[in-house]
Amino acid sequence: YDNNGKNQTNHQYYFEAIIIYIVLPLASLLYLLLLFRLLATTADSYFSPALESFSFELGLPPRFAGATLLALGNGSPDLGSTVNSILLWNEAGANKAAVAISSSSGGT
Protein backbone atom coordinates (compact mmCIF):
# COMPACT_ATOMS: atom_id res chain seq x y z
CA TYR A 1 0.00 0.00 0.00
CA ASP A 2 1.16 3.53 -0.72
CA ASN A 3 0.57 6.69 1.33
CA ASN A 4 -3.04 7.00 0.14
CA GLY A 5 -3.97 3.44 1.08
CA LYS A 6 -4.11 2.24 -2.54
CA ASN A 7 -2.48 -0.98 -3.63
CA GLN A 8 0.39 -0.47 -6.04
CA THR A 9 0.81 -3.10 -8.70
CA ASN A 10 4.05 -4.80 -9.66
CA HIS A 11 4.04 -2.84 -12.92
CA GLN A 12 4.45 0.40 -11.02
CA TYR A 13 7.45 -0.99 -9.14
CA TYR A 14 9.03 -2.25 -12.37
CA PHE A 15 8.48 1.12 -14.01
CA GLU A 16 10.12 2.93 -11.09
CA ALA A 17 13.02 0.46 -11.10
CA ILE A 18 13.56 0.96 -14.84
CA ILE A 19 13.64 4.72 -14.39
CA ILE A 20 15.97 4.61 -11.39
CA TYR A 21 18.41 1.94 -12.56
CA ILE A 22 18.43 2.34 -16.35
CA VAL A 23 17.13 5.70 -17.54
CA LEU A 24 18.79 7.97 -14.95
CA PRO A 25 22.30 6.46 -15.30
CA LEU A 26 22.09 6.63 -19.10
CA ALA A 27 20.88 10.23 -18.98
CA SER A 28 23.69 11.10 -16.55
CA LEU A 29 26.26 9.46 -18.81
CA LEU A 30 25.00 11.32 -21.85
CA TYR A 31 25.07 14.59 -19.91
CA LEU A 32 28.64 13.89 -18.79
CA LEU A 33 29.72 13.18 -22.36
CA LEU A 34 28.10 16.44 -23.48
CA LEU A 35 29.98 18.37 -20.81
CA PHE A 36 33.31 16.84 -21.83
CA ARG A 37 32.58 17.66 -25.47
CA LEU A 38 31.78 21.28 -24.58
CA LEU A 39 34.97 21.52 -22.52
CA ALA A 40 37.04 20.15 -25.39
CA THR A 41 35.59 22.55 -27.97
CA THR A 42 35.98 25.53 -25.65
CA ALA A 43 39.61 24.69 -24.91
CA ASP A 44 40.28 24.11 -28.60
CA SER A 45 38.68 27.40 -29.63
CA TYR A 46 39.96 29.72 -26.91
CA PHE A 47 42.73 28.23 -24.78
CA SER A 48 44.92 26.64 -27.45
CA PRO A 49 45.25 29.76 -29.66
CA ALA A 50 46.10 31.91 -26.63
CA LEU A 51 48.70 29.39 -25.47
CA GLU A 52 50.15 29.23 -28.97
CA SER A 53 50.46 33.02 -29.21
CA PHE A 54 52.14 33.21 -25.79
CA SER A 55 54.62 30.53 -26.78
CA PHE A 56 55.36 32.32 -30.06
CA GLU A 57 55.93 35.67 -28.29
CA LEU A 58 58.20 34.08 -25.69
CA GLY A 59 60.04 31.94 -28.23
CA LEU A 60 59.14 28.67 -26.53
CA PRO A 61 58.56 25.35 -28.27
CA PRO A 62 54.86 24.41 -28.19
CA ARG A 63 55.35 21.35 -25.97
CA PHE A 64 57.39 23.29 -23.45
CA ALA A 65 54.86 26.14 -23.48
CA GLY A 66 52.01 23.72 -22.90
CA ALA A 67 53.72 22.22 -19.89
CA THR A 68 54.89 25.47 -18.28
CA LEU A 69 52.16 27.97 -19.16
CA LEU A 70 49.41 25.52 -18.36
CA ALA A 71 50.97 24.87 -14.95
CA LEU A 72 51.37 28.62 -14.41
CA GLY A 73 47.70 29.18 -15.17
CA ASN A 74 46.74 26.39 -12.79
CA GLY A 75 48.88 27.70 -9.93
CA SER A 76 48.27 31.42 -10.35
CA PRO A 77 45.41 31.66 -7.79
CA ASP A 78 47.68 30.20 -5.11
CA LEU A 79 50.48 32.55 -6.11
CA GLY A 80 48.13 35.53 -6.02
CA SER A 81 46.87 34.71 -2.54
CA THR A 82 50.43 34.26 -1.29
CA VAL A 83 51.55 37.60 -2.73
CA ASN A 84 48.48 39.28 -1.24
CA SER A 85 49.17 37.87 2.20
CA ILE A 86 52.81 38.96 2.04
CA LEU A 87 51.87 42.49 0.94
CA LEU A 88 49.38 42.79 3.78
CA TRP A 89 51.87 41.34 6.27
CA ASN A 90 52.17 42.93 9.69
CA GLU A 91 52.99 41.67 13.17
CA ALA A 92 49.44 40.47 13.80
CA GLY A 93 49.36 38.61 10.50
CA ALA A 94 52.88 37.19 10.63
CA ASN A 95 51.61 33.69 11.29
CA LYS A 96 49.21 33.87 8.34
CA ALA A 97 51.98 34.96 5.97
CA ALA A 98 54.21 32.12 7.17
CA VAL A 99 51.39 29.66 6.56
CA ALA A 100 50.78 31.10 3.08
CA ILE A 101 54.46 30.86 2.12
CA SER A 102 54.67 27.34 3.55
CA SER A 103 51.56 26.13 1.71
CA SER A 104 52.56 27.60 -1.63
CA SER A 105 56.01 26.03 -1.42
CA GLY A 106 54.64 22.58 -0.63
CA GLY A 107 54.73 22.62 3.14
CA THR A 108 51.98 21.30 5.36
PDB file of N, CA and C in Angstrom:
ATOM      1  N   TYR A   1       0.842  -1.195   0.000  1.00  0.00           N
ATOM      2  CA  TYR A   1       0.000   0.000   0.000  1.00  0.00           C
ATOM      3  C   TYR A   1       0.874   1.241   0.000  1.00  0.00           C
ATOM      4  N   ASP A   2       0.421   2.273  -0.700  1.00  0.00           N
ATOM      5  CA  ASP A   2       1.161   3.526  -0.721  1.00  0.00           C
ATOM      6  C   ASP A   2       0.624   4.459   0.352  1.00  0.00           C
ATOM      7  N   ASN A   3       0.973   5.727   0.305  1.00  0.00           N
ATOM      8  CA  ASN A   3       0.566   6.686   1.329  1.00  0.00           C
ATOM      9  C   ASN A   3      -0.939   6.934   1.334  1.00  0.00           C
ATOM     10  N   ASN A   4      -1.607   6.741   0.216  1.00  0.00           N
ATOM     11  CA  ASN A   4      -3.040   7.003   0.139  1.00  0.00           C
ATOM     12  C   ASN A   4      -3.869   5.763   0.441  1.00  0.00           C
ATOM     13  N   GLY A   5      -3.254   4.646   0.776  1.00  0.00           N
ATOM     14  CA  GLY A   5      -3.973   3.438   1.081  1.00  0.00           C
ATOM     15  C   GLY A   5      -4.317   2.609  -0.136  1.00  0.00           C
ATOM     16  N   LYS A   6      -3.821   2.983  -1.311  1.00  0.00           N
ATOM     17  CA  LYS A   6      -4.113   2.238  -2.540  1.00  0.00           C
ATOM     18  C   LYS A   6      -3.028   1.191  -2.763  1.00  0.00           C
ATOM     19  N   ASN A   7      -3.418   0.097  -3.353  1.00  0.00           N
ATOM     20  CA  ASN A   7      -2.483  -0.985  -3.626  1.00  0.00           C
ATOM     21  C   ASN A   7      -1.724  -0.682  -4.913  1.00  0.00           C
ATOM     22  N   GLN A   8      -0.408  -0.672  -4.845  1.00  0.00           N
ATOM     23  CA  GLN A   8       0.394  -0.471  -6.041  1.00  0.00           C
ATOM     24  C   GLN A   8       0.668  -1.814  -6.684  1.00  0.00           C
ATOM     25  N   THR A   9       0.570  -1.848  -7.992  1.00  0.00           N
ATOM     26  CA  THR A   9       0.814  -3.102  -8.698  1.00  0.00           C
ATOM     27  C   THR A   9       2.299  -3.293  -8.943  1.00  0.00           C
ATOM     28  N   ASN A  10       2.659  -4.496  -9.361  1.00  0.00           N
ATOM     29  CA  ASN A  10       4.054  -4.798  -9.662  1.00  0.00           C
ATOM     30  C   ASN A  10       4.546  -3.989 -10.844  1.00  0.00           C
ATOM     31  N   HIS A  11       3.640  -3.626 -11.756  1.00  0.00           N
ATOM     32  CA  HIS A  11       4.043  -2.842 -12.925  1.00  0.00           C
ATOM     33  C   HIS A  11       4.573  -1.469 -12.516  1.00  0.00           C
ATOM     34  N   GLN A  12       3.976  -0.895 -11.489  1.00  0.00           N
ATOM     35  CA  GLN A  12       4.453   0.403 -11.023  1.00  0.00           C
ATOM     36  C   GLN A  12       5.856   0.277 -10.435  1.00  0.00           C
ATOM     37  N   TYR A  13       6.122  -0.785  -9.710  1.00  0.00           N
ATOM     38  CA  TYR A  13       7.450  -0.990  -9.145  1.00  0.00           C
ATOM     39  C   TYR A  13       8.486  -1.237 -10.245  1.00  0.00           C
ATOM     40  N   TYR A  14       8.122  -2.007 -11.253  1.00  0.00           N
ATOM     41  CA  TYR A  14       9.031  -2.245 -12.370  1.00  0.00           C
ATOM     42  C   TYR A  14       9.319  -0.958 -13.125  1.00  0.00           C
ATOM     43  N   PHE A  15       8.297  -0.153 -13.317  1.00  0.00           N
ATOM     44  CA  PHE A  15       8.479   1.120 -14.012  1.00  0.00           C
ATOM     45  C   PHE A  15       9.420   2.031 -13.232  1.00  0.00           C
ATOM     46  N   GLU A  16       9.236   2.108 -11.914  1.00  0.00           N
ATOM     47  CA  GLU A  16      10.119   2.930 -11.090  1.00  0.00           C
ATOM     48  C   GLU A  16      11.541   2.381 -11.104  1.00  0.00           C
ATOM     49  N   ALA A  17      11.683   1.066 -11.077  1.00  0.00           N
ATOM     50  CA  ALA A  17      13.015   0.463 -11.099  1.00  0.00           C
ATOM     51  C   ALA A  17      13.706   0.729 -12.428  1.00  0.00           C
ATOM     52  N   ILE A  18      12.971   0.671 -13.530  1.00  0.00           N
ATOM     53  CA  ILE A  18      13.558   0.965 -14.842  1.00  0.00           C
ATOM     54  C   ILE A  18      14.039   2.401 -14.900  1.00  0.00           C
ATOM     55  N   ILE A  19      13.240   3.312 -14.386  1.00  0.00           N
ATOM     56  CA  ILE A  19      13.641   4.720 -14.394  1.00  0.00           C
ATOM     57  C   ILE A  19      14.872   4.931 -13.523  1.00  0.00           C
ATOM     58  N   ILE A  20      14.872   4.366 -12.334  1.00  0.00           N
ATOM     59  CA  ILE A  20      15.968   4.615 -11.391  1.00  0.00           C
ATOM     60  C   ILE A  20      17.267   3.936 -11.825  1.00  0.00           C
ATOM     61  N   TYR A  21      17.194   2.709 -12.308  1.00  0.00           N
ATOM     62  CA  TYR A  21      18.410   1.936 -12.561  1.00  0.00           C
ATOM     63  C   TYR A  21      18.867   1.935 -14.013  1.00  0.00           C
ATOM     64  N   ILE A  22      18.025   2.358 -14.947  1.00  0.00           N
ATOM     65  CA  ILE A  22      18.431   2.342 -16.350  1.00  0.00           C
ATOM     66  C   ILE A  22      18.403   3.736 -16.966  1.00  0.00           C
ATOM     67  N   VAL A  23      17.288   4.430 -16.859  1.00  0.00           N
ATOM     68  CA  VAL A  23      17.135   5.704 -17.545  1.00  0.00           C
ATOM     69  C   VAL A  23      18.013   6.788 -16.920  1.00  0.00           C
ATOM     70  N   LEU A  24      17.991   6.913 -15.597  1.00  0.00           N
ATOM     71  CA  LEU A  24      18.790   7.965 -14.952  1.00  0.00           C
ATOM     72  C   LEU A  24      20.298   7.788 -15.154  1.00  0.00           C
ATOM     73  N   PRO A  25      20.865   6.587 -15.012  1.00  0.00           N
ATOM     74  CA  PRO A  25      22.300   6.462 -15.295  1.00  0.00           C
ATOM     75  C   PRO A  25      22.651   6.753 -16.758  1.00  0.00           C
ATOM     76  N   LEU A  26      21.804   6.323 -17.691  1.00  0.00           N
ATOM     77  CA  LEU A  26      22.086   6.625 -19.102  1.00  0.00           C
ATOM     78  C   LEU A  26      21.997   8.116 -19.379  1.00  0.00           C
ATOM     79  N   ALA A  27      21.003   8.784 -18.799  1.00  0.00           N
ATOM     80  CA  ALA A  27      20.880  10.229 -18.976  1.00  0.00           C
ATOM     81  C   ALA A  27      22.073  10.952 -18.349  1.00  0.00           C
ATOM     82  N   SER A  28      22.524  10.491 -17.200  1.00  0.00           N
ATOM     83  CA  SER A  28      23.689  11.102 -16.551  1.00  0.00           C
ATOM     84  C   SER A  28      24.946  10.903 -17.381  1.00  0.00           C
ATOM     85  N   LEU A  29      25.099   9.727 -17.962  1.00  0.00           N
ATOM     86  CA  LEU A  29      26.261   9.458 -18.807  1.00  0.00           C
ATOM     87  C   LEU A  29      26.243  10.326 -20.064  1.00  0.00           C
ATOM     88  N   LEU A  30      25.106  10.462 -20.680  1.00  0.00           N
ATOM     89  CA  LEU A  30      24.998  11.323 -21.855  1.00  0.00           C
ATOM     90  C   LEU A  30      25.286  12.785 -21.507  1.00  0.00           C
ATOM     91  N   TYR A  31      24.808  13.225 -20.354  1.00  0.00           N
ATOM     92  CA  TYR A  31      25.074  14.590 -19.911  1.00  0.00           C
ATOM     93  C   TYR A  31      26.559  14.794 -19.648  1.00  0.00           C
ATOM     94  N   LEU A  32      27.210  13.812 -19.043  1.00  0.00           N
ATOM     95  CA  LEU A  32      28.643  13.894 -18.786  1.00  0.00           C
ATOM     96  C   LEU A  32      29.438  13.951 -20.083  1.00  0.00           C
ATOM     97  N   LEU A  33      29.050  13.146 -21.060  1.00  0.00           N
ATOM     98  CA  LEU A  33      29.715  13.180 -22.362  1.00  0.00           C
ATOM     99  C   LEU A  33      29.526  14.534 -23.047  1.00  0.00           C
ATOM    100  N   LEU A  34      28.342  15.107 -22.915  1.00  0.00           N
ATOM    101  CA  LEU A  34      28.097  16.436 -23.475  1.00  0.00           C
ATOM    102  C   LEU A  34      28.987  17.481 -22.819  1.00  0.00           C
ATOM    103  N   LEU A  35      29.127  17.409 -21.505  1.00  0.00           N
ATOM    104  CA  LEU A  35      29.984  18.370 -20.806  1.00  0.00           C
ATOM    105  C   LEU A  35      31.440  18.245 -21.222  1.00  0.00           C
ATOM    106  N   PHE A  36      31.934  17.020 -21.377  1.00  0.00           N
ATOM    107  CA  PHE A  36      33.313  16.843 -21.834  1.00  0.00           C
ATOM    108  C   PHE A  36      33.495  17.360 -23.248  1.00  0.00           C
ATOM    109  N   ARG A  37      32.508  17.161 -24.092  1.00  0.00           N
ATOM    110  CA  ARG A  37      32.585  17.664 -25.469  1.00  0.00           C
ATOM    111  C   ARG A  37      32.616  19.189 -25.475  1.00  0.00           C
ATOM    112  N   LEU A  38      31.780  19.821 -24.656  1.00  0.00           N
ATOM    113  CA  LEU A  38      31.781  21.281 -24.576  1.00  0.00           C
ATOM    114  C   LEU A  38      33.106  21.807 -24.025  1.00  0.00           C
ATOM    115  N   LEU A  39      33.674  21.123 -23.060  1.00  0.00           N
ATOM    116  CA  LEU A  39      34.968  21.522 -22.516  1.00  0.00           C
ATOM    117  C   LEU A  39      36.060  21.414 -23.571  1.00  0.00           C
ATOM    118  N   ALA A  40      36.029  20.345 -24.349  1.00  0.00           N
ATOM    119  CA  ALA A  40      37.038  20.151 -25.392  1.00  0.00           C
ATOM    120  C   ALA A  40      36.932  21.217 -26.476  1.00  0.00           C
ATOM    121  N   THR A  41      35.731  21.538 -26.919  1.00  0.00           N
ATOM    122  CA  THR A  41      35.592  22.547 -27.974  1.00  0.00           C
ATOM    123  C   THR A  41      35.945  23.931 -27.465  1.00  0.00           C
ATOM    124  N   THR A  42      35.621  24.224 -26.215  1.00  0.00           N
ATOM    125  CA  THR A  42      35.976  25.529 -25.652  1.00  0.00           C
ATOM    126  C   THR A  42      37.483  25.666 -25.515  1.00  0.00           C
ATOM    127  N   ALA A  43      38.153  24.639 -25.036  1.00  0.00           N
ATOM    128  CA  ALA A  43      39.608  24.688 -24.911  1.00  0.00           C
ATOM    129  C   ALA A  43      40.270  24.777 -26.275  1.00  0.00           C
ATOM    130  N   ASP A  44      39.720  24.077 -27.257  1.00  0.00           N
ATOM    131  CA  ASP A  44      40.284  24.108 -28.601  1.00  0.00           C
ATOM    132  C   ASP A  44      40.095  25.471 -29.255  1.00  0.00           C
ATOM    133  N   SER A  45      38.977  26.114 -28.987  1.00  0.00           N
ATOM    134  CA  SER A  45      38.679  27.396 -29.628  1.00  0.00           C
ATOM    135  C   SER A  45      39.347  28.581 -28.950  1.00  0.00           C
ATOM    136  N   TYR A  46      39.482  28.544 -27.631  1.00  0.00           N
ATOM    137  CA  TYR A  46      39.959  29.719 -26.907  1.00  0.00           C
ATOM    138  C   TYR A  46      41.313  29.524 -26.229  1.00  0.00           C
ATOM    139  N   PHE A  47      41.512  28.399 -25.574  1.00  0.00           N
ATOM    140  CA  PHE A  47      42.727  28.230 -24.783  1.00  0.00           C
ATOM    141  C   PHE A  47      43.938  27.914 -25.657  1.00  0.00           C
ATOM    142  N   SER A  48      43.777  27.036 -26.617  1.00  0.00           N
ATOM    143  CA  SER A  48      44.923  26.641 -27.448  1.00  0.00           C
ATOM    144  C   SER A  48      45.490  27.789 -28.270  1.00  0.00           C
ATOM    145  N   PRO A  49      44.663  28.625 -28.934  1.00  0.00           N
ATOM    146  CA  PRO A  49      45.254  29.756 -29.664  1.00  0.00           C
ATOM    147  C   PRO A  49      45.975  30.745 -28.749  1.00  0.00           C
ATOM    148  N   ALA A  50      45.432  30.989 -27.560  1.00  0.00           N
ATOM    149  CA  ALA A  50      46.099  31.906 -26.631  1.00  0.00           C
ATOM    150  C   ALA A  50      47.430  31.325 -26.171  1.00  0.00           C
ATOM    151  N   LEU A  51      47.451  30.040 -25.883  1.00  0.00           N
ATOM    152  CA  LEU A  51      48.695  29.387 -25.469  1.00  0.00           C
ATOM    153  C   LEU A  51      49.714  29.399 -26.599  1.00  0.00           C
ATOM    154  N   GLU A  52      49.247  29.218 -27.816  1.00  0.00           N
ATOM    155  CA  GLU A  52      50.148  29.235 -28.966  1.00  0.00           C
ATOM    156  C   GLU A  52      50.740  30.622 -29.191  1.00  0.00           C
ATOM    157  N   SER A  53      49.927  31.663 -29.021  1.00  0.00           N
ATOM    158  CA  SER A  53      50.462  33.016 -29.213  1.00  0.00           C
ATOM    159  C   SER A  53      51.447  33.384 -28.110  1.00  0.00           C
ATOM    160  N   PHE A  54      51.177  32.961 -26.867  1.00  0.00           N
ATOM    161  CA  PHE A  54      52.138  33.207 -25.789  1.00  0.00           C
ATOM    162  C   PHE A  54      53.458  32.498 -26.071  1.00  0.00           C
ATOM    163  N   SER A  55      53.386  31.264 -26.518  1.00  0.00           N
ATOM    164  CA  SER A  55      54.623  30.528 -26.783  1.00  0.00           C
ATOM    165  C   SER A  55      55.393  31.149 -27.942  1.00  0.00           C
ATOM    166  N   PHE A  56      54.681  31.675 -28.941  1.00  0.00           N
ATOM    167  CA  PHE A  56      55.361  32.323 -30.064  1.00  0.00           C
ATOM    168  C   PHE A  56      56.044  33.606 -29.611  1.00  0.00           C
ATOM    169  N   GLU A  57      55.346  34.405 -28.776  1.00  0.00           N
ATOM    170  CA  GLU A  57      55.929  35.669 -28.286  1.00  0.00           C
ATOM    171  C   GLU A  57      57.130  35.432 -27.387  1.00  0.00           C
ATOM    172  N   LEU A  58      57.090  34.366 -26.604  1.00  0.00           N
ATOM    173  CA  LEU A  58      58.196  34.077 -25.691  1.00  0.00           C
ATOM    174  C   LEU A  58      59.290  33.233 -26.324  1.00  0.00           C
ATOM    175  N   GLY A  59      59.052  32.756 -27.545  1.00  0.00           N
ATOM    176  CA  GLY A  59      60.045  31.944 -28.233  1.00  0.00           C
ATOM    177  C   GLY A  59      60.184  30.545 -27.663  1.00  0.00           C
ATOM    178  N   LEU A  60      59.109  30.006 -27.136  1.00  0.00           N
ATOM    179  CA  LEU A  60      59.138  28.672 -26.532  1.00  0.00           C
ATOM    180  C   LEU A  60      58.622  27.633 -27.516  1.00  0.00           C
ATOM    181  N   PRO A  61      59.161  26.426 -27.481  1.00  0.00           N
ATOM    182  CA  PRO A  61      58.563  25.352 -28.271  1.00  0.00           C
ATOM    183  C   PRO A  61      57.153  25.048 -27.754  1.00  0.00           C
ATOM    184  N   PRO A  62      56.245  24.620 -28.624  1.00  0.00           N
ATOM    185  CA  PRO A  62      54.858  24.410 -28.191  1.00  0.00           C
ATOM    186  C   PRO A  62      54.696  23.399 -27.054  1.00  0.00           C
ATOM    187  N   ARG A  63      55.470  22.327 -27.054  1.00  0.00           N
ATOM    188  CA  ARG A  63      55.350  21.345 -25.975  1.00  0.00           C
ATOM    189  C   ARG A  63      55.806  21.919 -24.640  1.00  0.00           C
ATOM    190  N   PHE A  64      56.889  22.667 -24.673  1.00  0.00           N
ATOM    191  CA  PHE A  64      57.388  23.290 -23.453  1.00  0.00           C
ATOM    192  C   PHE A  64      56.405  24.338 -22.950  1.00  0.00           C
ATOM    193  N   ALA A  65      55.832  25.106 -23.871  1.00  0.00           N
ATOM    194  CA  ALA A  65      54.864  26.135 -23.484  1.00  0.00           C
ATOM    195  C   ALA A  65      53.622  25.503 -22.883  1.00  0.00           C
ATOM    196  N   GLY A  66      53.185  24.389 -23.454  1.00  0.00           N
ATOM    197  CA  GLY A  66      52.011  23.717 -22.905  1.00  0.00           C
ATOM    198  C   GLY A  66      52.245  23.238 -21.497  1.00  0.00           C
ATOM    199  N   ALA A  67      53.437  22.738 -21.228  1.00  0.00           N
ATOM    200  CA  ALA A  67      53.719  22.224 -19.891  1.00  0.00           C
ATOM    201  C   ALA A  67      53.906  23.347 -18.880  1.00  0.00           C
ATOM    202  N   THR A  68      54.594  24.420 -19.249  1.00  0.00           N
ATOM    203  CA  THR A  68      54.885  25.474 -18.277  1.00  0.00           C
ATOM    204  C   THR A  68      53.757  26.482 -18.146  1.00  0.00           C
ATOM    205  N   LEU A  69      53.205  26.953 -19.250  1.00  0.00           N
ATOM    206  CA  LEU A  69      52.164  27.970 -19.161  1.00  0.00           C
ATOM    207  C   LEU A  69      50.862  27.400 -18.618  1.00  0.00           C
ATOM    208  N   LEU A  70      50.589  26.149 -18.925  1.00  0.00           N
ATOM    209  CA  LEU A  70      49.407  25.516 -18.360  1.00  0.00           C
ATOM    210  C   LEU A  70      49.562  25.365 -16.849  1.00  0.00           C
ATOM    211  N   ALA A  71      50.729  24.986 -16.392  1.00  0.00           N
ATOM    212  CA  ALA A  71      50.968  24.871 -14.952  1.00  0.00           C
ATOM    213  C   ALA A  71      50.928  26.242 -14.277  1.00  0.00           C
ATOM    214  N   LEU A  72      51.421  27.269 -14.958  1.00  0.00           N
ATOM    215  CA  LEU A  72      51.371  28.617 -14.405  1.00  0.00           C
ATOM    216  C   LEU A  72      49.928  29.080 -14.267  1.00  0.00           C
ATOM    217  N   GLY A  73      49.101  28.811 -15.252  1.00  0.00           N
ATOM    218  CA  GLY A  73      47.699  29.175 -15.167  1.00  0.00           C
ATOM    219  C   GLY A  73      46.971  28.417 -14.080  1.00  0.00           C
ATOM    220  N   ASN A  74      47.375  27.193 -13.834  1.00  0.00           N
ATOM    221  CA  ASN A  74      46.744  26.393 -12.789  1.00  0.00           C
ATOM    222  C   ASN A  74      47.157  26.858 -11.397  1.00  0.00           C
ATOM    223  N   GLY A  75      48.388  27.306 -11.239  1.00  0.00           N
ATOM    224  CA  GLY A  75      48.883  27.697  -9.926  1.00  0.00           C
ATOM    225  C   GLY A  75      48.788  29.175  -9.627  1.00  0.00           C
ATOM    226  N   SER A  76      48.305  29.984 -10.576  1.00  0.00           N
ATOM    227  CA  SER A  76      48.272  31.424 -10.352  1.00  0.00           C
ATOM    228  C   SER A  76      47.339  31.865  -9.226  1.00  0.00           C
ATOM    229  N   PRO A  77      46.202  31.226  -8.951  1.00  0.00           N
ATOM    230  CA  PRO A  77      45.413  31.659  -7.789  1.00  0.00           C
ATOM    231  C   PRO A  77      46.159  31.484  -6.470  1.00  0.00           C
ATOM    232  N   ASP A  78      46.902  30.399  -6.327  1.00  0.00           N
ATOM    233  CA  ASP A  78      47.685  30.205  -5.107  1.00  0.00           C
ATOM    234  C   ASP A  78      48.792  31.244  -5.001  1.00  0.00           C
ATOM    235  N   LEU A  79      49.430  31.537  -6.114  1.00  0.00           N
ATOM    236  CA  LEU A  79      50.479  32.551  -6.114  1.00  0.00           C
ATOM    237  C   LEU A  79      49.913  33.922  -5.766  1.00  0.00           C
ATOM    238  N   GLY A  80      48.748  34.243  -6.314  1.00  0.00           N
ATOM    239  CA  GLY A  80      48.127  35.531  -6.018  1.00  0.00           C
ATOM    240  C   GLY A  80      47.749  35.675  -4.559  1.00  0.00           C
ATOM    241  N   SER A  81      47.218  34.631  -3.955  1.00  0.00           N
ATOM    242  CA  SER A  81      46.867  34.713  -2.538  1.00  0.00           C
ATOM    243  C   SER A  81      48.113  34.812  -1.658  1.00  0.00           C
ATOM    244  N   THR A  82      49.194  34.154  -2.055  1.00  0.00           N
ATOM    245  CA  THR A  82      50.435  34.261  -1.292  1.00  0.00           C
ATOM    246  C   THR A  82      51.016  35.661  -1.366  1.00  0.00           C
ATOM    247  N   VAL A  83      51.034  36.232  -2.566  1.00  0.00           N
ATOM    248  CA  VAL A  83      51.549  37.599  -2.727  1.00  0.00           C
ATOM    249  C   VAL A  83      50.689  38.583  -1.951  1.00  0.00           C
ATOM    250  N   ASN A  84      49.385  38.392  -1.979  1.00  0.00           N
ATOM    251  CA  ASN A  84      48.481  39.282  -1.241  1.00  0.00           C
ATOM    252  C   ASN A  84      48.725  39.189   0.256  1.00  0.00           C
ATOM    253  N   SER A  85      48.930  37.995   0.768  1.00  0.00           N
ATOM    254  CA  SER A  85      49.171  37.869   2.202  1.00  0.00           C
ATOM    255  C   SER A  85      50.518  38.455   2.604  1.00  0.00           C
ATOM    256  N   ILE A  86      51.502  38.372   1.728  1.00  0.00           N
ATOM    257  CA  ILE A  86      52.808  38.962   2.044  1.00  0.00           C
ATOM    258  C   ILE A  86      52.732  40.481   2.006  1.00  0.00           C
ATOM    259  N   LEU A  87      51.995  41.031   1.030  1.00  0.00           N
ATOM    260  CA  LEU A  87      51.871  42.485   0.940  1.00  0.00           C
ATOM    261  C   LEU A  87      51.092  43.075   2.109  1.00  0.00           C
ATOM    262  N   LEU A  88      50.162  42.329   2.643  1.00  0.00           N
ATOM    263  CA  LEU A  88      49.379  42.795   3.785  1.00  0.00           C
ATOM    264  C   LEU A  88      49.970  42.335   5.114  1.00  0.00           C
ATOM    265  N   TRP A  89      51.232  41.922   5.089  1.00  0.00           N
ATOM    266  CA  TRP A  89      51.873  41.345   6.270  1.00  0.00           C
ATOM    267  C   TRP A  89      52.143  42.416   7.315  1.00  0.00           C
ATOM    268  N   ASN A  90      51.815  42.111   8.538  1.00  0.00           N
ATOM    269  CA  ASN A  90      52.175  42.931   9.693  1.00  0.00           C
ATOM    270  C   ASN A  90      52.422  41.992  10.866  1.00  0.00           C
ATOM    271  N   GLU A  91      52.674  42.534  12.030  1.00  0.00           N
ATOM    272  CA  GLU A  91      52.989  41.675  13.172  1.00  0.00           C
ATOM    273  C   GLU A  91      51.816  40.774  13.548  1.00  0.00           C
ATOM    274  N   ALA A  92      50.600  41.283  13.439  1.00  0.00           N
ATOM    275  CA  ALA A  92      49.440  40.474  13.803  1.00  0.00           C
ATOM    276  C   ALA A  92      49.215  39.357  12.788  1.00  0.00           C
ATOM    277  N   GLY A  93      49.575  39.606  11.536  1.00  0.00           N
ATOM    278  CA  GLY A  93      49.357  38.609  10.502  1.00  0.00           C
ATOM    279  C   GLY A  93      50.604  37.849  10.121  1.00  0.00           C
ATOM    280  N   ALA A  94      51.629  37.871  10.954  1.00  0.00           N
ATOM    281  CA  ALA A  94      52.881  37.189  10.627  1.00  0.00           C
ATOM    282  C   ALA A  94      52.683  35.689  10.506  1.00  0.00           C
ATOM    283  N   ASN A  95      51.853  35.129  11.338  1.00  0.00           N
ATOM    284  CA  ASN A  95      51.609  33.688  11.288  1.00  0.00           C
ATOM    285  C   ASN A  95      50.888  33.314   9.999  1.00  0.00           C
ATOM    286  N   LYS A  96      49.929  34.149   9.565  1.00  0.00           N
ATOM    287  CA  LYS A  96      49.208  33.869   8.336  1.00  0.00           C
ATOM    288  C   LYS A  96      50.134  33.920   7.119  1.00  0.00           C
ATOM    289  N   ALA A  97      51.050  34.859   7.084  1.00  0.00           N
ATOM    290  CA  ALA A  97      51.983  34.955   5.969  1.00  0.00           C
ATOM    291  C   ALA A  97      52.908  33.752   5.947  1.00  0.00           C
ATOM    292  N   ALA A  98      53.346  33.309   7.124  1.00  0.00           N
ATOM    293  CA  ALA A  98      54.215  32.119   7.174  1.00  0.00           C
ATOM    294  C   ALA A  98      53.464  30.891   6.678  1.00  0.00           C
ATOM    295  N   VAL A  99      52.184  30.776   7.021  1.00  0.00           N
ATOM    296  CA  VAL A  99      51.388  29.655   6.555  1.00  0.00           C
ATOM    297  C   VAL A  99      51.205  29.727   5.038  1.00  0.00           C
ATOM    298  N   ALA A 100      50.973  30.942   4.520  1.00  0.00           N
ATOM    299  CA  ALA A 100      50.779  31.103   3.081  1.00  0.00           C
ATOM    300  C   ALA A 100      52.038  30.734   2.308  1.00  0.00           C
ATOM    301  N   ILE A 101      53.183  31.174   2.797  1.00  0.00           N
ATOM    302  CA  ILE A 101      54.457  30.856   2.125  1.00  0.00           C
ATOM    303  C   ILE A 101      54.727  29.360   2.220  1.00  0.00           C
ATOM    304  N   SER A 102      54.444  28.773   3.355  1.00  0.00           N
ATOM    305  CA  SER A 102      54.675  27.343   3.546  1.00  0.00           C
ATOM    306  C   SER A 102      53.764  26.523   2.632  1.00  0.00           C
ATOM    307  N   SER A 103      52.484  26.912   2.523  1.00  0.00           N
ATOM    308  CA  SER A 103      51.555  26.125   1.714  1.00  0.00           C
ATOM    309  C   SER A 103      51.828  26.270   0.229  1.00  0.00           C
ATOM    310  N   SER A 104      52.292  27.444  -0.199  1.00  0.00           N
ATOM    311  CA  SER A 104      52.564  27.597  -1.630  1.00  0.00           C
ATOM    312  C   SER A 104      53.870  26.936  -2.046  1.00  0.00           C
ATOM    313  N   SER A 105      54.759  26.694  -1.090  1.00  0.00           N
ATOM    314  CA  SER A 105      56.013  26.028  -1.424  1.00  0.00           C
ATOM    315  C   SER A 105      55.967  24.525  -1.171  1.00  0.00           C
ATOM    316  N   GLY A 106      54.781  24.013  -0.814  1.00  0.00           N
ATOM    317  CA  GLY A 106      54.642  22.578  -0.630  1.00  0.00           C
ATOM    318  C   GLY A 106      54.668  22.100   0.792  1.00  0.00           C
ATOM    319  N   GLY A 107      54.720  23.012   1.735  1.00  0.00           N
ATOM    320  CA  GLY A 107      54.735  22.620   3.144  1.00  0.00           C
ATOM    321  C   GLY A 107      53.336  22.257   3.621  1.00  0.00           C
ATOM    322  N   THR A 108      53.288  21.681   4.796  1.00  0.00           N
ATOM    323  CA  THR A 108      51.984  21.297   5.357  1.00  0.00           C
ATOM    324  C   THR A 108      51.617  22.154   6.544  1.00  0.00           C
TER     325      THR A 108
END
